[in-house]
XYZ file of C-alpha atoms in Angstrom:
613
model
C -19.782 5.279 11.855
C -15.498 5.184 11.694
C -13.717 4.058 14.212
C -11.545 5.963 17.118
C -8.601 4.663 14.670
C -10.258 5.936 11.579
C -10.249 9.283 13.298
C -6.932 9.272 14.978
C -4.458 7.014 13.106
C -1.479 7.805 15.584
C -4.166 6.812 18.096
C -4.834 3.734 16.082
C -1.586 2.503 15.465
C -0.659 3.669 19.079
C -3.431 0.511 19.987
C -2.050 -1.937 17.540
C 1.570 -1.264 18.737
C 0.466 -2.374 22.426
C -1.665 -4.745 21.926
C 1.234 -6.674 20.109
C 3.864 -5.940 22.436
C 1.805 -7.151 24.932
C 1.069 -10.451 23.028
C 5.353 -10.493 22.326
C 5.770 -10.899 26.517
C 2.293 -12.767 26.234
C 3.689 -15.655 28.836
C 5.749 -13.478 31.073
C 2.723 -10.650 31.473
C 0.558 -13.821 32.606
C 2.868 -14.748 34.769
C 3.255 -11.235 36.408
C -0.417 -11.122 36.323
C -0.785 -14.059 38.479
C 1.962 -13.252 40.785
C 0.377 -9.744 41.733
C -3.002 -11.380 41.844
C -0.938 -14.270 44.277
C 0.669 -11.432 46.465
C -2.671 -9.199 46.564
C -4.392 -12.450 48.058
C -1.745 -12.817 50.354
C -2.324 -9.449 51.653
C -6.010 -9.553 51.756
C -5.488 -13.194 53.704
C -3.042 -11.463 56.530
C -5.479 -9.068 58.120
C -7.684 -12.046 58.484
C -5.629 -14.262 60.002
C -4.078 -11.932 62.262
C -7.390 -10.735 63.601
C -8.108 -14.517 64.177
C -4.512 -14.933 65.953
C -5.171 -11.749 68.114
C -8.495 -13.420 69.086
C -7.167 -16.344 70.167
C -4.410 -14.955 72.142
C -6.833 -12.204 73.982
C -8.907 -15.991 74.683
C -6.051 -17.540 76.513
C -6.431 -20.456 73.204
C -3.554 -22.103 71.057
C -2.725 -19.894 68.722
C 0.680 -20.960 67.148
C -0.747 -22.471 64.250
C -2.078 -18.871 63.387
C 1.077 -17.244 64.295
C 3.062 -19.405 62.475
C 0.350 -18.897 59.233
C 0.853 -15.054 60.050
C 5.032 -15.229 59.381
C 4.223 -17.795 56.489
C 2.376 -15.247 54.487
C 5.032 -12.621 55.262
C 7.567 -14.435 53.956
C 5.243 -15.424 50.799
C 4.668 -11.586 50.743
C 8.527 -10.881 50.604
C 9.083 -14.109 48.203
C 6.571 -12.567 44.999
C 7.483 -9.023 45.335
C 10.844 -10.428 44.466
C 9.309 -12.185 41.736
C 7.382 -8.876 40.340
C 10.157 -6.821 40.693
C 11.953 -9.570 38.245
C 9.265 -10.204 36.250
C 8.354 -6.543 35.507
C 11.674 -5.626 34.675
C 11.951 -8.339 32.468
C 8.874 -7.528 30.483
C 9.325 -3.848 30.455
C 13.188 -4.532 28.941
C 11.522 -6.702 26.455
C 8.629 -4.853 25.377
C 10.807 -1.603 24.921
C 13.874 -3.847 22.750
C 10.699 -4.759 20.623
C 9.355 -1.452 19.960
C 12.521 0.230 19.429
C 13.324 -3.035 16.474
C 9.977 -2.609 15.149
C 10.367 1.177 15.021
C 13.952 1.223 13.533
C 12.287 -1.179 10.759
C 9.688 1.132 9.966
C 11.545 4.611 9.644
C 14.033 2.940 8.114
C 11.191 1.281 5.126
C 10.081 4.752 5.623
C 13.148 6.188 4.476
C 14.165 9.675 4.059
C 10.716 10.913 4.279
C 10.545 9.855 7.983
C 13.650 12.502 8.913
C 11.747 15.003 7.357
C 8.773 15.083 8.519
C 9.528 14.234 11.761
C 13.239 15.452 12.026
C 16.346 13.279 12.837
C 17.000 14.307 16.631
C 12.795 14.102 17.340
C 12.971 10.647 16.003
C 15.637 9.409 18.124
C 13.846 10.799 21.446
C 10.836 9.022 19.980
C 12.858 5.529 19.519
C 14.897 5.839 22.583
C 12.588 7.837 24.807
C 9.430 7.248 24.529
C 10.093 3.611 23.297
C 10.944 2.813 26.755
C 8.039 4.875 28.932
C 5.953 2.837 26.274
C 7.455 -0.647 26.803
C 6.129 -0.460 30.388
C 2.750 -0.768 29.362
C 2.210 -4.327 29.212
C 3.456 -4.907 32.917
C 1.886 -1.576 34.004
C -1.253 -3.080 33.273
C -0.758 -6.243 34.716
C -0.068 -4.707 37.755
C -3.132 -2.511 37.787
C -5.246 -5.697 37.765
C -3.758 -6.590 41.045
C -3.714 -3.119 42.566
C -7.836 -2.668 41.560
C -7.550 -6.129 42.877
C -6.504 -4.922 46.454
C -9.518 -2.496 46.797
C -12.269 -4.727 45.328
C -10.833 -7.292 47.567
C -10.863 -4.798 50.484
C -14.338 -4.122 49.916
C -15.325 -7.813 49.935
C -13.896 -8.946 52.900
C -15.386 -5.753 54.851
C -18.764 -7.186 53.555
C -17.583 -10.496 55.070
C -17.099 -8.902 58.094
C -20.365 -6.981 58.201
C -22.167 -5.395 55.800
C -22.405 -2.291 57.182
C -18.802 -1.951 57.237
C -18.984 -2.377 52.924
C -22.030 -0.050 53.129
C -20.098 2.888 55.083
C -17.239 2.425 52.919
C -19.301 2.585 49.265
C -20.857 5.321 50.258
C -17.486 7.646 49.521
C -16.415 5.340 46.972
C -17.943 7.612 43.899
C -15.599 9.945 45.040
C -12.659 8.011 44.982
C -13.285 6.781 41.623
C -13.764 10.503 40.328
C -10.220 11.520 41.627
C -8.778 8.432 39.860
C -10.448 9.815 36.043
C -8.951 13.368 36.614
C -5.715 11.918 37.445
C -5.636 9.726 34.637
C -6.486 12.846 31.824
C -4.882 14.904 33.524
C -1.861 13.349 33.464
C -2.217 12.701 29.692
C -2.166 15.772 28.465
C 0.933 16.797 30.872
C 2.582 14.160 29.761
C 1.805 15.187 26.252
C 3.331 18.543 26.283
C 6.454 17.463 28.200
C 7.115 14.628 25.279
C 6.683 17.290 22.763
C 9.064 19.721 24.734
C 11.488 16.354 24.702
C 11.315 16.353 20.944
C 12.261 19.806 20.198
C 14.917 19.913 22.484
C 16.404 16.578 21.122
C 15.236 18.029 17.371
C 17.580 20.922 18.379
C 20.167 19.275 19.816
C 20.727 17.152 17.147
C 21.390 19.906 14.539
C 23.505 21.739 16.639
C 26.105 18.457 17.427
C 26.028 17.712 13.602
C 26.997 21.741 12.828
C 29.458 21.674 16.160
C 32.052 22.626 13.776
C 30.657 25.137 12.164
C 29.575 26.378 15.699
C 33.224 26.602 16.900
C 34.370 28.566 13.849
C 31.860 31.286 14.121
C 31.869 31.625 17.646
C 28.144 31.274 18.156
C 27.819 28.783 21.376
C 26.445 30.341 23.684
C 23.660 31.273 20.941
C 23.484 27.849 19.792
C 23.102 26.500 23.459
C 20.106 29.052 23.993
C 18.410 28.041 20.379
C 18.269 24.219 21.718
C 17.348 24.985 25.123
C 14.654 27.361 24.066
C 11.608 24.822 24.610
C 13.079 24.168 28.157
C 10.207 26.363 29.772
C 7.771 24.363 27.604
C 9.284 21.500 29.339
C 9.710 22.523 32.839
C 5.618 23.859 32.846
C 4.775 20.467 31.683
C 7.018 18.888 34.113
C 5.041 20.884 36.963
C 1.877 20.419 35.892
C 2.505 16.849 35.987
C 3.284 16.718 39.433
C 0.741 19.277 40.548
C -1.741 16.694 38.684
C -0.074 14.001 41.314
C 0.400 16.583 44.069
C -3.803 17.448 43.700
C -4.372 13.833 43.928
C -2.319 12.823 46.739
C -3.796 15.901 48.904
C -7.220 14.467 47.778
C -6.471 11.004 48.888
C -4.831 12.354 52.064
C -8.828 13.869 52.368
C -11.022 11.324 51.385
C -9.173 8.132 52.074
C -8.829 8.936 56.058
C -12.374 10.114 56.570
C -13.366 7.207 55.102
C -11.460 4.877 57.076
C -12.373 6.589 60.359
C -15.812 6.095 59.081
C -15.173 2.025 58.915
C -13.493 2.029 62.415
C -16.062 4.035 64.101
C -18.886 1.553 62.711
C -16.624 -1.174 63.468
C -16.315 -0.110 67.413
C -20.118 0.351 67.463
C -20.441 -3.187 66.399
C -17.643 -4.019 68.787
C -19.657 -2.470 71.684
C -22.884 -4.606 70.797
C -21.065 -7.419 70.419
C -21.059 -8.295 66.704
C -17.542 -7.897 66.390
C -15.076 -9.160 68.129
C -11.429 -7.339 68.405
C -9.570 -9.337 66.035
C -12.300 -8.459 63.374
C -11.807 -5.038 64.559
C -8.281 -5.162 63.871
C -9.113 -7.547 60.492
C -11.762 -4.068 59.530
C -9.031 -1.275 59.655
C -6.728 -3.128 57.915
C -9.289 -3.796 54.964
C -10.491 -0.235 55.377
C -6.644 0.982 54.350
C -6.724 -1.750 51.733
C -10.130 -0.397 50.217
C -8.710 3.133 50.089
C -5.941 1.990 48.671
C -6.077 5.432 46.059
C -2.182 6.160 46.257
C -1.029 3.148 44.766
C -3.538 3.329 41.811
C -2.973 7.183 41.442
C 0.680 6.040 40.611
C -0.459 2.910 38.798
C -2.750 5.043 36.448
C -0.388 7.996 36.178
C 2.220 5.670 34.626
C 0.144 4.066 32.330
C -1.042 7.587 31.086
C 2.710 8.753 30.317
C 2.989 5.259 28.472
C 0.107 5.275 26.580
C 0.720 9.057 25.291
C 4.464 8.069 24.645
C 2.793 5.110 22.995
C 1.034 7.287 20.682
C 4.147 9.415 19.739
C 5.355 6.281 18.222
C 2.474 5.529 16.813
C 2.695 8.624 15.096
C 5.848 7.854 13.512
C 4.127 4.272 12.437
C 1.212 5.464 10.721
C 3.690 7.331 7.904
C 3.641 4.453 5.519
C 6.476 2.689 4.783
C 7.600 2.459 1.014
C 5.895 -0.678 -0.707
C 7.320 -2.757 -3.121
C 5.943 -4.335 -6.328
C 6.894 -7.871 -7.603
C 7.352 -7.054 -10.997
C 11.368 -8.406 -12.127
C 13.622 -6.418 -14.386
C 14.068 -7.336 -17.861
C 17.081 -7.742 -19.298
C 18.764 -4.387 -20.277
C 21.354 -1.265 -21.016
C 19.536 0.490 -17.498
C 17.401 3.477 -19.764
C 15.990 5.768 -17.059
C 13.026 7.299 -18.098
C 10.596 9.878 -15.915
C 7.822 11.571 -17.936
C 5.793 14.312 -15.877
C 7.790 13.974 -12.599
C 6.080 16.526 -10.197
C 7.641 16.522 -6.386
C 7.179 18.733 -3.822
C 8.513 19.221 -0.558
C 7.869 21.275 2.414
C 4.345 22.845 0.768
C 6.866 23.829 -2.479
C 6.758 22.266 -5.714
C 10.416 21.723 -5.674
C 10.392 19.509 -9.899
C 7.557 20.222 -12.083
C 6.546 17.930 -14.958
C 10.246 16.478 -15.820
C 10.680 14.533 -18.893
C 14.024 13.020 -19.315
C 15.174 10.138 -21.137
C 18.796 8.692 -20.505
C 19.825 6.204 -22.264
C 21.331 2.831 -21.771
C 25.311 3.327 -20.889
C 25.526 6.751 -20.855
C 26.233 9.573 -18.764
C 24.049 12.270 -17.811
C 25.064 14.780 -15.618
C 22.453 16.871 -13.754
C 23.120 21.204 -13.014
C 21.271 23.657 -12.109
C 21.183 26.376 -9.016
C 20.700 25.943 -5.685
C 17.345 24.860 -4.574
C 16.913 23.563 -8.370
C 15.757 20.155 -7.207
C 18.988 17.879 -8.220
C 19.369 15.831 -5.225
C 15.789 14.979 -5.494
C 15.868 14.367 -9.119
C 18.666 12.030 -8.119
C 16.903 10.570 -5.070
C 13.948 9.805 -7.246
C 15.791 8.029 -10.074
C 16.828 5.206 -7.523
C 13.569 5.591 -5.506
C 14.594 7.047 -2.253
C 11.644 9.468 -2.703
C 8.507 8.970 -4.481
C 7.298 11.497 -7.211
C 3.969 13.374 -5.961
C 3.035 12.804 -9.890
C 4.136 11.388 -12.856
C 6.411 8.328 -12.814
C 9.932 6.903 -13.114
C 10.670 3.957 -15.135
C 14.450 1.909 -15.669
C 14.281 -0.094 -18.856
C 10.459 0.227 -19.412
C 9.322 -0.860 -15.772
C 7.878 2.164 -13.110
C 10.310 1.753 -10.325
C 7.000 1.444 -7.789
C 6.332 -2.014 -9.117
C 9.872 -3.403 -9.159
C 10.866 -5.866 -6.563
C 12.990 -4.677 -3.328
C 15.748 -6.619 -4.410
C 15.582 -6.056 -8.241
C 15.594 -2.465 -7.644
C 18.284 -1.863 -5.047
C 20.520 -4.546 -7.105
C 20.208 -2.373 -10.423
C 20.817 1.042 -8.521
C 23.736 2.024 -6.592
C 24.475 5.138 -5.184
C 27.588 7.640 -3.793
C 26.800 10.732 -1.445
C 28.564 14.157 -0.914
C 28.931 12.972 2.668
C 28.416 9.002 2.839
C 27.399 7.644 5.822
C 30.311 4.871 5.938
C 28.297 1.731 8.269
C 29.618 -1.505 9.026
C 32.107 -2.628 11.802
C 34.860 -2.274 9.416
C 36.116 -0.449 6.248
C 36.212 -3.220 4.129
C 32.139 -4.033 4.970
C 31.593 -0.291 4.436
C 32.546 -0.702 1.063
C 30.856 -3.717 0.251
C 27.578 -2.956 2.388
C 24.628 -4.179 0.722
C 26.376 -7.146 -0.776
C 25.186 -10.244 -0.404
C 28.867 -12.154 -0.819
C 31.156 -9.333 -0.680
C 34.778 -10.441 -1.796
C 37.693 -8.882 -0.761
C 38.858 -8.939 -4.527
C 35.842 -6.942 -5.379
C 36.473 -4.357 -2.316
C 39.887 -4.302 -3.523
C 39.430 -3.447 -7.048
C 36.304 -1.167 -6.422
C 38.789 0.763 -3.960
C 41.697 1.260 -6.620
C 38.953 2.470 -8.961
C 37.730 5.307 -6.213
C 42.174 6.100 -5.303
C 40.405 4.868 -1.966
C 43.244 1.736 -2.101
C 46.362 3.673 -0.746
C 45.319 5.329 2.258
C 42.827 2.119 3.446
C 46.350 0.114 3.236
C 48.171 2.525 5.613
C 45.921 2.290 7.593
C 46.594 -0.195 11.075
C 44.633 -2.708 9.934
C 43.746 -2.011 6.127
C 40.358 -3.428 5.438
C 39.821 -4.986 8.679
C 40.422 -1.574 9.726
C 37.386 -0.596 12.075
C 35.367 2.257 10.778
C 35.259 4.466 14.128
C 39.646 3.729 14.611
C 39.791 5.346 10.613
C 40.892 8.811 9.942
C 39.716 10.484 7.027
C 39.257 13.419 5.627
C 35.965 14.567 3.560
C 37.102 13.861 0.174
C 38.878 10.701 1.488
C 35.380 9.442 3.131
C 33.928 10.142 -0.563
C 36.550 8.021 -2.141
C 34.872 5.224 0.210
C 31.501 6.191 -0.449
C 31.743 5.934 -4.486
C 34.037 2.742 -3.940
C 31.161 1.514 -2.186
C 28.754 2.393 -5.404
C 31.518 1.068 -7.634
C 31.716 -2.411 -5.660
C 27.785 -2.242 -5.775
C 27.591 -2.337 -9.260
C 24.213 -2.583 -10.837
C 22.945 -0.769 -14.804
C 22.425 2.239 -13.055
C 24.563 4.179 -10.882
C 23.918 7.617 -9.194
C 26.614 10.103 -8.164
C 25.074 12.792 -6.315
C 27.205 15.187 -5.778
C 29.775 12.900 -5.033
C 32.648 14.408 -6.220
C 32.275 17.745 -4.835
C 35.325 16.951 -1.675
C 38.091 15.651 -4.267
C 41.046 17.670 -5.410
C 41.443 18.104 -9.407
C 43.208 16.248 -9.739
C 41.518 12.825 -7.770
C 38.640 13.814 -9.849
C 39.990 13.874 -13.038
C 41.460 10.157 -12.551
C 37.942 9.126 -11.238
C 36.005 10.718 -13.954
C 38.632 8.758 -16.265
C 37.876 5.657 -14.952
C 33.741 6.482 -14.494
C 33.468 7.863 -18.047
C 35.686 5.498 -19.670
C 35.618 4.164 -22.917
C 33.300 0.841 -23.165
C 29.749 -0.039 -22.179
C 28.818 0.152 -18.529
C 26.359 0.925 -16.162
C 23.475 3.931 -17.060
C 25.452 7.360 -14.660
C 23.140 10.386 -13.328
C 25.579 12.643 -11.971
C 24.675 15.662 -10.105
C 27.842 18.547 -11.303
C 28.438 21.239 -9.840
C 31.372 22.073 -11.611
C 31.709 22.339 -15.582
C 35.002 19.836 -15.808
C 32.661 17.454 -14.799
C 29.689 18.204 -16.770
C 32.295 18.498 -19.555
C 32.785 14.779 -18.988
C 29.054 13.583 -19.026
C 27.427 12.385 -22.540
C 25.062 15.312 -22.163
C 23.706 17.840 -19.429
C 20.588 17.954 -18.609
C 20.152 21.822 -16.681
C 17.415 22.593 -14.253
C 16.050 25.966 -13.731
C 13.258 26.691 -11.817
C 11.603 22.988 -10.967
C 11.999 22.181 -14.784
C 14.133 20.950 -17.580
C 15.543 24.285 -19.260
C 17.395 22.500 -21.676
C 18.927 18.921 -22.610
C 22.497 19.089 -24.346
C 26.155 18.772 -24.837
C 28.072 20.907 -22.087
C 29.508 22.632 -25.066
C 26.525 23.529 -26.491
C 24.671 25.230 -23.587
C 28.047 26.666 -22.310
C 27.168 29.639 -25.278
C 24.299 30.619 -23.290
C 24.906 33.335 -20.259
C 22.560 31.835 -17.553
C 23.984 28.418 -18.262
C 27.931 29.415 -17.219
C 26.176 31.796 -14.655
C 25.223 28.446 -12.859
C 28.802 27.355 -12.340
C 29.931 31.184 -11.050
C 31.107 32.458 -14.750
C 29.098 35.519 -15.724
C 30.933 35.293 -19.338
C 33.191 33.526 -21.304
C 36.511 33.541 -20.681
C 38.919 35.523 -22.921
C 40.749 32.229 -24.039
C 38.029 30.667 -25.496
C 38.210 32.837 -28.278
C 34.502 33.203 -29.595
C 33.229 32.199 -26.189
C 31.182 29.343 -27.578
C 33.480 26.509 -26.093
C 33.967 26.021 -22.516
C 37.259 26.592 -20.402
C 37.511 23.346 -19.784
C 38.729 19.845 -22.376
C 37.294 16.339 -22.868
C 39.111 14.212 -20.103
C 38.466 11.352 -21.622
C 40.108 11.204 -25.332
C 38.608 10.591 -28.230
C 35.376 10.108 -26.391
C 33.655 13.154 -27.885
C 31.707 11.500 -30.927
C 30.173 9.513 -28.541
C 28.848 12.434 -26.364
C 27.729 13.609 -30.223
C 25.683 10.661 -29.941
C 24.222 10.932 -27.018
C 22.885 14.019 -27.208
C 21.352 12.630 -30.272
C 19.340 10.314 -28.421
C 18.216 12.452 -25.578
C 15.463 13.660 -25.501
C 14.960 17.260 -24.298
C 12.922 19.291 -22.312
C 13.956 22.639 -24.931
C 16.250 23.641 -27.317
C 19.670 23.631 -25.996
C 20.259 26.517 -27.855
C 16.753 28.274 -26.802
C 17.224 29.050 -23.536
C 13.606 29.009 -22.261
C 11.552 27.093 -19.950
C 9.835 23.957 -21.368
């Protein structure tokens, strides 16, 4: 037979996540523990003694010691509620810091895959959100001990009292304890729908603040606006059946819980008039009687511990995607060959590469084209291991990336965005993030190789520059992003896109200094412009989820659909025959060794075929 967590692995991991956060605040949920359990005592202690006190007075007896134990447990009552009040928010501010660390870890050892599947605005409802409604578990149930404590207790001392006060009261206790199981799944599937409702409205949101620009330009606000709030009715029905759950409950209680203390002080009286009872323990039985039906406090108790545990298990959804693993295998000394043989990914239900072969050798450039949609962002992503290949596998000088070491691989691959996220307190560690030692020679000279060094000096503070005080435009926040890959170093080094903000003329100097003459690192550069897969060793072009053809840029620039990728239906009229590109070699004399190259690479098909491998 599986387990519940065999069945339900949100559910599972939704268990595991609690039971250690619990265990983090271990000491402090103990303590809380006790303290309820010390002020639910207290209370059951006060009807006691102040039925005794009452007794004594109605006696003509001495009765200050009793008064005077009366105030003392007052004042005791006053003194731990200040305590839990401490003590929960203490453990609640802990247990949610500790989710949201261990949930940060995971997405980000997740990776990429996390913001797709669940989406980057759902995730940070989930880690911000629900992180905290889940955090108050641990005291939530610490406190329930003491408030089932209060009832149980209740029902005790009544039996102390007499038993037929216990007896009167059990007999409507079934239906108390049926209220309390509706409320409780009730109240999780409410709360269920509403944290869904959350998600697409933060889902939503979160697009629409990244786009606000585009927004503005085409006028579309008030369209936008209604697009994110469209799951508000989702929201506000779950929001109102949540407190109509409460509301049903509450009338319930306001039902049963009367009744059955009438029930206890009318039996109590009887006794009173056949002198079993006297009036203090009258006084003592009412009291316990509103302590025994004490349903309002544990509707509330229970109804927070459902919205916990079901915002529990929205994290735990987001846990049980698993995190990338890591071999131990170390690289070998070498030039940084990338090889993937049979790469199949897909994405979203598509098949977005299918069955790439590529081989790139060490030190050279390989720059990757193809339409929109062709799949070279993922090709890229998977080179470096950002993404896993659904089949097929990815190997840099002879070892599969899946059993490399963590630090092995991510010191061998570097990589530069179209629109780098630039993190770090300042722009000097936004360069050299990642780094274990970071100089600021190495910043320095892996800014002057981006053109990133001139505007970082003008600005206030150069380096130490914070990155939030830093203007920049888009291709100025690329310069920083591929001085970053630059300063990174490593045999292989990943541009994708990465070029696509810079003028002409910033480009050509980079692609100078990236293509230059001598050995360096292994490039994969996604192009989407032929001057810069004019620069690259050889082109590899995809078409359709596969290699159409491996070659020199010359070479496939002959072919119609190849210069229909970069917007140029036909060859321009001064190229004379057509069969050399518009554009030249940038780098001088470097041409024989793109001959070479292309020599050595493998390909998918013909350059000059033109048909799908």
């Amino acid at each position: 037979m599986t387990s519940r967590a065999d069945d339900d692995p949100a559910a599972g991991h939704a268990r595991t996540l609690l039971r250690t956060a619990t265990r983090y605040s271990g000491s402090r949920c103990a303590a809380l523990c006790l303290v309820s359990i010390a002020a639910t005592g207290a209370g059951l202690l006060l009807p006691a003694v102040l039925g005794r006190a009452l007794d004594l007075l109605l006696a003509h007896a001495p009765a200050t010691r009793w008064v005077l134990c009366c105030a003392g447990l007052v004042l005791l009552l006053g003194l731990l509620d200040a305590v839990q009040t401490v003590l929960t928010g203490t453990v609640d501010a802990r247990t949610t810091a500790w989710l949201r660390r261990r949930l940060t870890g995971h997405v980000l050892g997740v990776g990429p895959r996390a913001a797709d599947r669940f989406g980057s605005g759902d995730l940070v409802a989930r880690l911000v959100g629900n992180a905290a409604e889940a955090g108050t578990t641990p005291a939530a149930r610490a406190a329930l001990v003491a408030a089932l404590a209060g009832p149980l207790g209740g029902v005790v001392a009544l039996g102390l009292i007499d038993w037929w006060l216990a007896a009167v009261f059990l007999a409507g206790a079934p239906v108390l304890a049926l209220l309390l199981r509706a409320v409780s799944r009730d109240t999780s599937e409410s709360a269920a729908r509403y944290q869904r409702a959350q998600g697409r409205i933060a889902a939503a949101l979160a697009e629409a603040v990244e786009g606000v620009r585009t927004v503005r330009a085409a006028g579309t606000e008030g369209r936008e606006t209604a697009r994110v709030l469209r799951p508000l009715p989702d929201l506000c029905r779950a929001g109102h059946g949540m407190w109509r759950v409460q509301g049903r409950a509450a009338a319930r209680a306001v039902a049963v819980a009367p009744l059955l203390q009438l029930a206890v002080v009318a039996v109590a009286g009887v006794l009173l008039t056949r002198g079993r009872l006297s009036v203090g323990e009258v006084l003592a039985a009412s009291r316990y009687a509103v302590l025994a039906t004490g349903v309002g406090v544990l509707v509330g108790r229970l109804a927070g511990l459902a919205r916990a545990r079901t915002a529990a298990r929205r994290l735990g959804e987001v846990e049980a995607e698993p995190a990338t693993a890591f071999g131990t295998r170390r690289l070998p000394d070498g030039p940084g060959r990338l090889e993937l043989r049979g790469v199949t990914a897909r994405r979203g239900g598509r098949t977005v590469l299918d069955g790439v072969d590529l081989d790139v050798p060490g030190g050279t450039t390989l720059a990757v084209v193809g339409r929109s949609g062709a799949g070279k962002s993922l090709l890229a992503a998977l080179a470096g291991r950002l993404a896993d290949p659904d089949a097929g596998e990815v190997l840099l000088d002879g070892v599969p990336l899946r059993e490399l070491h963590h630090d092995d691989l991510r010191g061998a691959v570097g990589y530069a965005f179209a629109r780098p996220a630039l993190l770090g307190g300042t722009i000097g560690q936004a360069i050299g993030l990642g780094l274990p030692c970071p100089s600021p020679g190495r910043i320095r000279e892996a800014a002057r190789t981006a053109l990133a060094d001139d505007f970082v000096r003008r600005l206030p503070d150069g380096y130490d520059t914070a990155v939030a005080d830093a203007p920049r435009s888009g291709g100025e926040s690329q310069r920083l992003g591929l001085a970053r890959a630059f300063a990174h170093g490593g045999r292989l080094l990943v541009l994708d896109d990465a070029l696509s903000s810079l003028d002409t003329v910033t480009e050509r100097h980079i692609t100078d200094a990236l293509f230059g003459d001598g050995p360096g690192a292994t490039r994969l550069l996604v192009a989407h412009r032929g001057a810069t897969a004019a620069c690259a060793d050889a082109v590899a072009w995809l078409d359709g989820g596969r290699v159409r053809a491996v070659g020199r840029h010359e070479e496939l620039w002959r072919l119609a659909e190849y210069r229909a990728v970069f917007g140029e239906g036909t060859a321009p009229a001064d190229t004379g025959d057509g069969d050399v590109p518009p554009v030249s070699d940038t780098r001088g004399g470097h041409g024989e060794g793109r001959d070479g190259v292309s020599g050595r690479m493998r390909p998918a098909a013909a350059a000059g075929e033109g048909t799908a491998s």
